Amino acid sequence: MNAMRRWPRLAAALILVLVAFGACAPTGNPGAGVPVPRFNFSLEQSQAPEDVSSGIQILILLTILTLAPSLLIMLTSFTRTVIVLSLIRNAIGVPQLPPNQVLIGLSLFLTFFVMAPTWNRINETAIQPYVAGQIRQAQALDLAMVPIREFMLTQTREKDLALFINLAKIERPRTADEIPTYVIVPSFVISELKTAFQMGFLIFVPFLIIDIVVSSTLMSMGMMMLPPVMISLPFKLLLFVMVDGWHLIVRSLVQSFGG
């Protein structure tokens, strides 16, 4: 159980490192660019327990870096975004367009846009005070988790949260601060999945109506050998273009997160 309580702090450490690259950019010399860090590793006998502790922290941090894609998917708006965009592609009837690279890239940039206020709060409340030496590392990790927890709790349904609280067999929390992070994360994920499929269902309805109308028309005309997809696809593309579909979808996605 203690290990489950520690991994959200490790996730916060990863976010601290990612945001720190943007926070440490030099401001005095605009032409200097982003400094490239230099690493120097050596194997020497430790002189104090702190040396061993620092080595373990580096090992844990490198392990967390390998889990960065999973953290990006699980703790941000990426899950809902990529599922909705994939359902749009299937609803139109062209599973190959847009390509996966374009779809994933658009989902990533929309995720950065939606999560920008949260990451800015992490930078202001955790990274900058830590870099200035005002707080210790453990305090910085705790402060970094606060905006992430607030974002996930805002998007999580109470029903899903209650499910994992019961599964974890913990006492019913009186406030949101008493909910463990390892309970919030899976609750947030299944809430995002449900929201994404609800949005996908609403997207499918108009395209389904076009398919039904085209199929009924072809059957009434006796053209049973002609695939209805060949006739309905141009009409679905025309409908999507006329209503400015990408604009509506992106606006709905961003606003669904409270933006």
PDB file of C-alpha atoms in Angstrom, residues 11-215:
ATOM      1  CA  ALA A  11       4.774  11.134 -11.400  1.00  0.00           C
ATOM      2  CA  ALA A  12       4.880  14.655 -10.022  1.00  0.00           C
ATOM      3  CA  ALA A  13       8.683  14.517 -10.138  1.00  0.00           C
ATOM      4  CA  LEU A  14       8.512  13.761 -13.858  1.00  0.00           C
ATOM      5  CA  ILE A  15       6.217  16.723 -14.430  1.00  0.00           C
ATOM      6  CA  LEU A  16       8.588  18.916 -12.447  1.00  0.00           C
ATOM      7  CA  VAL A  17      11.458  17.881 -14.713  1.00  0.00           C
ATOM      8  CA  LEU A  18       9.467  18.492 -17.910  1.00  0.00           C
ATOM      9  CA  VAL A  19       8.305  21.931 -16.859  1.00  0.00           C
ATOM     10  CA  ALA A  20      11.745  22.823 -15.512  1.00  0.00           C
ATOM     11  CA  PHE A  21      13.231  22.685 -19.001  1.00  0.00           C
ATOM     12  CA  GLY A  22      10.954  25.557 -19.981  1.00  0.00           C
ATOM     13  CA  ALA A  23      11.437  27.386 -16.693  1.00  0.00           C
ATOM     14  CA  CYS A  24      15.248  27.268 -16.829  1.00  0.00           C
ATOM     15  CA  ALA A  25      15.552  28.955 -20.225  1.00  0.00           C
ATOM     16  CA  PRO A  26      17.871  31.996 -19.995  1.00  0.00           C
ATOM     17  CA  THR A  27      16.202  35.413 -20.083  1.00  0.00           C
ATOM     18  CA  GLY A  28      19.207  37.732 -20.057  1.00  0.00           C
ATOM     19  CA  ASN A  29      20.549  36.767 -23.454  1.00  0.00           C
ATOM     20  CA  PRO A  30      17.770  36.110 -25.989  1.00  0.00           C
ATOM     21  CA  GLY A  31      20.173  34.560 -28.494  1.00  0.00           C
ATOM     22  CA  ALA A  32      21.651  32.068 -26.099  1.00  0.00           C
ATOM     23  CA  GLY A  33      18.862  29.530 -26.536  1.00  0.00           C
ATOM     24  CA  VAL A  34      18.011  26.682 -24.156  1.00  0.00           C
ATOM     25  CA  PRO A  35      21.097  25.479 -22.214  1.00  0.00           C
ATOM     26  CA  VAL A  36      22.117  21.873 -22.811  1.00  0.00           C
ATOM     27  CA  PRO A  37      22.731  20.048 -19.506  1.00  0.00           C
ATOM     28  CA  ARG A  38      25.988  18.200 -18.939  1.00  0.00           C
ATOM     29  CA  PHE A  39      25.927  14.937 -16.995  1.00  0.00           C
ATOM     30  CA  ASN A  40      28.884  13.490 -15.179  1.00  0.00           C
ATOM     31  CA  PHE A  41      28.482   9.981 -13.779  1.00  0.00           C
ATOM     32  CA  SER A  42      31.114   8.320 -11.622  1.00  0.00           C
ATOM     33  CA  LEU A  43      31.368   5.272  -9.391  1.00  0.00           C
ATOM     34  CA  GLU A  44      32.903   6.178  -6.057  1.00  0.00           C
ATOM     35  CA  GLN A  45      32.545   4.932  -2.533  1.00  0.00           C
ATOM     36  CA  SER A  46      29.845   6.834  -0.682  1.00  0.00           C
ATOM     37  CA  GLN A  47      30.936   8.941   2.270  1.00  0.00           C
ATOM     38  CA  ALA A  48      27.484   9.643   3.693  1.00  0.00           C
ATOM     39  CA  PRO A  49      23.968   8.088   3.606  1.00  0.00           C
ATOM     40  CA  GLU A  50      22.795  11.063   1.538  1.00  0.00           C
ATOM     41  CA  ASP A  51      24.980   9.901  -1.347  1.00  0.00           C
ATOM     42  CA  VAL A  52      23.192   6.550  -1.468  1.00  0.00           C
ATOM     43  CA  SER A  53      19.818   8.282  -1.237  1.00  0.00           C
ATOM     44  CA  SER A  54      20.657  10.575  -4.165  1.00  0.00           C
ATOM     45  CA  GLY A  55      21.714   7.619  -6.303  1.00  0.00           C
ATOM     46  CA  ILE A  56      18.441   5.830  -5.589  1.00  0.00           C
ATOM     47  CA  GLN A  57      16.504   8.971  -6.480  1.00  0.00           C
ATOM     48  CA  ILE A  58      18.287   9.208  -9.838  1.00  0.00           C
ATOM     49  CA  LEU A  59      17.531   5.537 -10.539  1.00  0.00           C
ATOM     50  CA  ILE A  60      13.851   6.056  -9.691  1.00  0.00           C
ATOM     51  CA  LEU A  61      13.688   9.184 -11.856  1.00  0.00           C
ATOM     52  CA  LEU A  62      15.146   7.330 -14.861  1.00  0.00           C
ATOM     53  CA  THR A  63      12.560   4.603 -14.314  1.00  0.00           C
ATOM     54  CA  ILE A  64       9.768   7.175 -14.234  1.00  0.00           C
ATOM     55  CA  LEU A  65      11.008   8.701 -17.485  1.00  0.00           C
ATOM     56  CA  THR A  66      10.333   5.380 -19.214  1.00  0.00           C
ATOM     57  CA  LEU A  67       6.730   5.637 -18.011  1.00  0.00           C
ATOM     58  CA  ALA A  68       6.274   9.163 -19.398  1.00  0.00           C
ATOM     59  CA  PRO A  69       3.872   8.117 -22.211  1.00  0.00           C
ATOM     60  CA  SER A  70       1.631   6.307 -19.734  1.00  0.00           C
ATOM     61  CA  LEU A  71       1.643   9.284 -17.368  1.00  0.00           C
ATOM     62  CA  LEU A  72       0.775  11.630 -20.232  1.00  0.00           C
ATOM     63  CA  ILE A  73      -2.161   9.417 -21.216  1.00  0.00           C
ATOM     64  CA  MET A  74      -3.487   8.659 -17.743  1.00  0.00           C
ATOM     65  CA  LEU A  75      -3.130  12.005 -15.940  1.00  0.00           C
ATOM     66  CA  THR A  76      -4.131  14.464 -18.658  1.00  0.00           C
ATOM     67  CA  SER A  77      -6.887  15.149 -21.191  1.00  0.00           C
ATOM     68  CA  PHE A  78      -5.192  12.997 -23.842  1.00  0.00           C
ATOM     69  CA  THR A  79      -7.434   9.947 -23.359  1.00  0.00           C
ATOM     70  CA  ARG A  80     -10.696  11.733 -24.108  1.00  0.00           C
ATOM     71  CA  THR A  81      -9.208  13.719 -26.982  1.00  0.00           C
ATOM     72  CA  VAL A  82      -7.676  10.841 -28.905  1.00  0.00           C
ATOM     73  CA  ILE A  83     -10.745   8.610 -28.493  1.00  0.00           C
ATOM     74  CA  VAL A  84     -13.146  11.291 -29.765  1.00  0.00           C
ATOM     75  CA  LEU A  85     -10.939  12.081 -32.761  1.00  0.00           C
ATOM     76  CA  SER A  86     -10.633   8.366 -33.585  1.00  0.00           C
ATOM     77  CA  LEU A  87     -14.419   7.931 -33.409  1.00  0.00           C
ATOM     78  CA  ILE A  88     -14.871  10.850 -35.806  1.00  0.00           C
ATOM     79  CA  ARG A  89     -12.624   9.142 -38.312  1.00  0.00           C
ATOM     80  CA  ASN A  90     -14.608   5.917 -38.070  1.00  0.00           C
ATOM     81  CA  ALA A  91     -17.953   7.706 -38.205  1.00  0.00           C
ATOM     82  CA  ILE A  92     -17.075   9.404 -41.484  1.00  0.00           C
ATOM     83  CA  GLY A  93     -16.065   6.062 -42.950  1.00  0.00           C
ATOM     84  CA  VAL A  94     -12.400   6.670 -43.799  1.00  0.00           C
ATOM     85  CA  PRO A  95     -10.373   4.782 -41.158  1.00  0.00           C
ATOM     86  CA  GLN A  96      -7.071   5.739 -42.825  1.00  0.00           C
ATOM     87  CA  LEU A  97      -7.677   9.504 -42.923  1.00  0.00           C
ATOM     88  CA  PRO A  98      -6.458  11.494 -41.108  1.00  0.00           C
ATOM     89  CA  PRO A  99      -3.364   9.286 -40.616  1.00  0.00           C
ATOM     90  CA  ASN A 100      -2.485   8.089 -37.137  1.00  0.00           C
ATOM     91  CA  GLN A 101       0.490  10.462 -36.961  1.00  0.00           C
ATOM     92  CA  VAL A 102      -1.756  13.471 -37.610  1.00  0.00           C
ATOM     93  CA  LEU A 103      -4.390  12.249 -35.158  1.00  0.00           C
ATOM     94  CA  ILE A 104      -1.894  11.617 -32.355  1.00  0.00           C
ATOM     95  CA  GLY A 105      -0.114  14.911 -33.039  1.00  0.00           C
ATOM     96  CA  LEU A 106      -3.359  16.890 -32.913  1.00  0.00           C
ATOM     97  CA  SER A 107      -4.338  15.094 -29.697  1.00  0.00           C
ATOM     98  CA  LEU A 108      -0.984  15.957 -28.114  1.00  0.00           C
ATOM     99  CA  PHE A 109      -1.193  19.647 -28.962  1.00  0.00           C
ATOM    100  CA  LEU A 110      -4.788  19.840 -27.761  1.00  0.00           C
ATOM    101  CA  THR A 111      -3.641  18.155 -24.547  1.00  0.00           C
ATOM    102  CA  PHE A 112      -0.888  20.753 -24.121  1.00  0.00           C
ATOM    103  CA  PHE A 113      -3.449  23.503 -24.696  1.00  0.00           C
ATOM    104  CA  VAL A 114      -5.960  22.123 -22.192  1.00  0.00           C
ATOM    105  CA  MET A 115      -3.334  21.319 -19.553  1.00  0.00           C
ATOM    106  CA  ALA A 116      -1.405  24.601 -19.919  1.00  0.00           C
ATOM    107  CA  PRO A 117      -3.140  26.316 -16.945  1.00  0.00           C
ATOM    108  CA  THR A 118      -2.442  23.299 -14.745  1.00  0.00           C
ATOM    109  CA  TRP A 119       1.226  23.147 -15.751  1.00  0.00           C
ATOM    110  CA  ASN A 120       1.591  26.904 -15.240  1.00  0.00           C
ATOM    111  CA  ARG A 121       0.288  26.500 -11.685  1.00  0.00           C
ATOM    112  CA  ILE A 122       2.809  23.700 -11.088  1.00  0.00           C
ATOM    113  CA  ASN A 123       5.576  25.966 -12.336  1.00  0.00           C
ATOM    114  CA  GLU A 124       4.506  28.876 -10.134  1.00  0.00           C
ATOM    115  CA  THR A 125       3.723  26.983  -6.938  1.00  0.00           C
ATOM    116  CA  ALA A 126       6.271  24.151  -7.006  1.00  0.00           C
ATOM    117  CA  ILE A 127       9.096  24.533  -9.524  1.00  0.00           C
ATOM    118  CA  GLN A 128      10.025  28.186  -9.069  1.00  0.00           C
ATOM    119  CA  PRO A 129      10.042  28.054  -5.247  1.00  0.00           C
ATOM    120  CA  TYR A 130      12.086  24.835  -5.390  1.00  0.00           C
ATOM    121  CA  VAL A 131      14.614  26.322  -7.828  1.00  0.00           C
ATOM    122  CA  ALA A 132      14.868  29.415  -5.615  1.00  0.00           C
ATOM    123  CA  GLY A 133      15.578  27.210  -2.595  1.00  0.00           C
ATOM    124  CA  GLN A 134      12.464  28.298  -0.725  1.00  0.00           C
ATOM    125  CA  ILE A 135      11.043  24.776  -0.310  1.00  0.00           C
ATOM    126  CA  ARG A 136      12.459  21.272  -0.152  1.00  0.00           C
ATOM    127  CA  GLN A 137      11.991  18.524  -2.720  1.00  0.00           C
ATOM    128  CA  ALA A 138       9.265  16.682  -0.819  1.00  0.00           C
ATOM    129  CA  GLN A 139       7.290  19.909  -0.431  1.00  0.00           C
ATOM    130  CA  ALA A 140       7.686  20.659  -4.136  1.00  0.00           C
ATOM    131  CA  LEU A 141       6.332  17.231  -5.061  1.00  0.00           C
ATOM    132  CA  ASP A 142       3.328  17.653  -2.780  1.00  0.00           C
ATOM    133  CA  LEU A 143       2.593  21.118  -4.194  1.00  0.00           C
ATOM    134  CA  ALA A 144       2.965  19.841  -7.758  1.00  0.00           C
ATOM    135  CA  MET A 145       0.342  17.167  -7.182  1.00  0.00           C
ATOM    136  CA  VAL A 146      -2.296  19.669  -6.011  1.00  0.00           C
ATOM    137  CA  PRO A 147      -3.170  21.149  -9.471  1.00  0.00           C
ATOM    138  CA  ILE A 148      -3.125  17.689 -11.071  1.00  0.00           C
ATOM    139  CA  ARG A 149      -5.450  16.267  -8.416  1.00  0.00           C
ATOM    140  CA  GLU A 150      -7.811  19.233  -8.814  1.00  0.00           C
ATOM    141  CA  PHE A 151      -7.930  18.744 -12.583  1.00  0.00           C
ATOM    142  CA  MET A 152      -8.660  15.029 -12.292  1.00  0.00           C
ATOM    143  CA  LEU A 153     -11.283  15.495  -9.572  1.00  0.00           C
ATOM    144  CA  THR A 154     -13.062  18.121 -11.690  1.00  0.00           C
ATOM    145  CA  GLN A 155     -13.445  15.618 -14.538  1.00  0.00           C
ATOM    146  CA  THR A 156     -14.211  12.558 -12.379  1.00  0.00           C
ATOM    147  CA  ARG A 157     -17.742  11.362 -11.658  1.00  0.00           C
ATOM    148  CA  GLU A 158     -18.698  10.764  -8.052  1.00  0.00           C
ATOM    149  CA  LYS A 159     -20.007   7.305  -8.977  1.00  0.00           C
ATOM    150  CA  ASP A 160     -16.631   6.235 -10.359  1.00  0.00           C
ATOM    151  CA  LEU A 161     -14.832   7.760  -7.390  1.00  0.00           C
ATOM    152  CA  ALA A 162     -17.091   5.905  -4.963  1.00  0.00           C
ATOM    153  CA  LEU A 163     -16.429   2.653  -6.814  1.00  0.00           C
ATOM    154  CA  PHE A 164     -12.673   2.747  -6.268  1.00  0.00           C
ATOM    155  CA  ILE A 165     -13.046   4.011  -2.708  1.00  0.00           C
ATOM    156  CA  ASN A 166     -15.112   0.895  -1.976  1.00  0.00           C
ATOM    157  CA  LEU A 167     -12.674  -1.346  -3.837  1.00  0.00           C
ATOM    158  CA  ALA A 168      -9.763   0.126  -1.894  1.00  0.00           C
ATOM    159  CA  LYS A 169     -11.659  -0.583   1.360  1.00  0.00           C
ATOM    160  CA  ILE A 170     -10.804   2.756   2.916  1.00  0.00           C
ATOM    161  CA  GLU A 171     -12.911   4.971   5.102  1.00  0.00           C
ATOM    162  CA  ARG A 172     -15.217   7.358   3.329  1.00  0.00           C
ATOM    163  CA  PRO A 173     -13.276  10.621   2.983  1.00  0.00           C
ATOM    164  CA  ARG A 174     -14.884  13.781   4.288  1.00  0.00           C
ATOM    165  CA  THR A 175     -13.012  16.118   1.916  1.00  0.00           C
ATOM    166  CA  ALA A 176     -11.301  15.802  -1.462  1.00  0.00           C
ATOM    167  CA  ASP A 177      -7.896  16.236   0.188  1.00  0.00           C
ATOM    168  CA  GLU A 178      -8.389  12.960   2.055  1.00  0.00           C
ATOM    169  CA  ILE A 179      -8.843  10.930  -1.159  1.00  0.00           C
ATOM    170  CA  PRO A 180      -5.615   9.078  -2.043  1.00  0.00           C
ATOM    171  CA  THR A 181      -4.170   9.820  -5.451  1.00  0.00           C
ATOM    172  CA  TYR A 182      -4.045   6.118  -6.347  1.00  0.00           C
ATOM    173  CA  VAL A 183      -7.844   6.143  -6.030  1.00  0.00           C
ATOM    174  CA  ILE A 184      -8.323   9.314  -8.076  1.00  0.00           C
ATOM    175  CA  VAL A 185      -6.307   8.162 -11.091  1.00  0.00           C
ATOM    176  CA  PRO A 186      -8.336   5.048 -12.105  1.00  0.00           C
ATOM    177  CA  SER A 187     -11.567   6.883 -11.308  1.00  0.00           C
ATOM    178  CA  PHE A 188     -10.481   9.696 -13.616  1.00  0.00           C
ATOM    179  CA  VAL A 189      -9.557   7.278 -16.405  1.00  0.00           C
ATOM    180  CA  ILE A 190     -12.870   5.415 -16.519  1.00  0.00           C
ATOM    181  CA  SER A 191     -14.747   8.719 -16.300  1.00  0.00           C
ATOM    182  CA  GLU A 192     -12.781   9.973 -19.290  1.00  0.00           C
ATOM    183  CA  LEU A 193     -13.595   6.792 -21.213  1.00  0.00           C
ATOM    184  CA  LYS A 194     -17.315   7.168 -20.550  1.00  0.00           C
ATOM    185  CA  THR A 195     -17.324  10.849 -21.520  1.00  0.00           C
ATOM    186  CA  ALA A 196     -15.394  10.113 -24.706  1.00  0.00           C
ATOM    187  CA  PHE A 197     -17.824   7.401 -25.804  1.00  0.00           C
ATOM    188  CA  GLN A 198     -20.808   9.616 -25.020  1.00  0.00           C
ATOM    189  CA  MET A 199     -19.382  12.310 -27.270  1.00  0.00           C
ATOM    190  CA  GLY A 200     -18.596   9.699 -29.909  1.00  0.00           C
ATOM    191  CA  PHE A 201     -22.192   8.465 -29.891  1.00  0.00           C
ATOM    192  CA  LEU A 202     -23.504  11.971 -30.569  1.00  0.00           C
ATOM    193  CA  ILE A 203     -21.010  12.310 -33.408  1.00  0.00           C
ATOM    194  CA  PHE A 204     -22.096   9.019 -34.987  1.00  0.00           C
ATOM    195  CA  VAL A 205     -25.817   9.886 -35.119  1.00  0.00           C
ATOM    196  CA  PRO A 206     -25.870  12.291 -38.129  1.00  0.00           C
ATOM    197  CA  PHE A 207     -23.558  10.062 -40.156  1.00  0.00           C
ATOM    198  CA  LEU A 208     -25.702   7.029 -39.300  1.00  0.00           C
ATOM    199  CA  ILE A 209     -28.789   8.845 -40.598  1.00  0.00           C
ATOM    200  CA  ILE A 210     -27.031   9.494 -43.909  1.00  0.00           C
ATOM    201  CA  ASP A 211     -26.110   5.801 -44.204  1.00  0.00           C
ATOM    202  CA  ILE A 212     -29.710   4.745 -43.494  1.00  0.00           C
ATOM    203  CA  VAL A 213     -31.151   7.167 -46.043  1.00  0.00           C
ATOM    204  CA  VAL A 214     -28.675   6.122 -48.744  1.00  0.00           C
ATOM    205  CA  SER A 215     -29.224   2.405 -48.093  1.00  0.00           C
TER     206      SER A 215
END
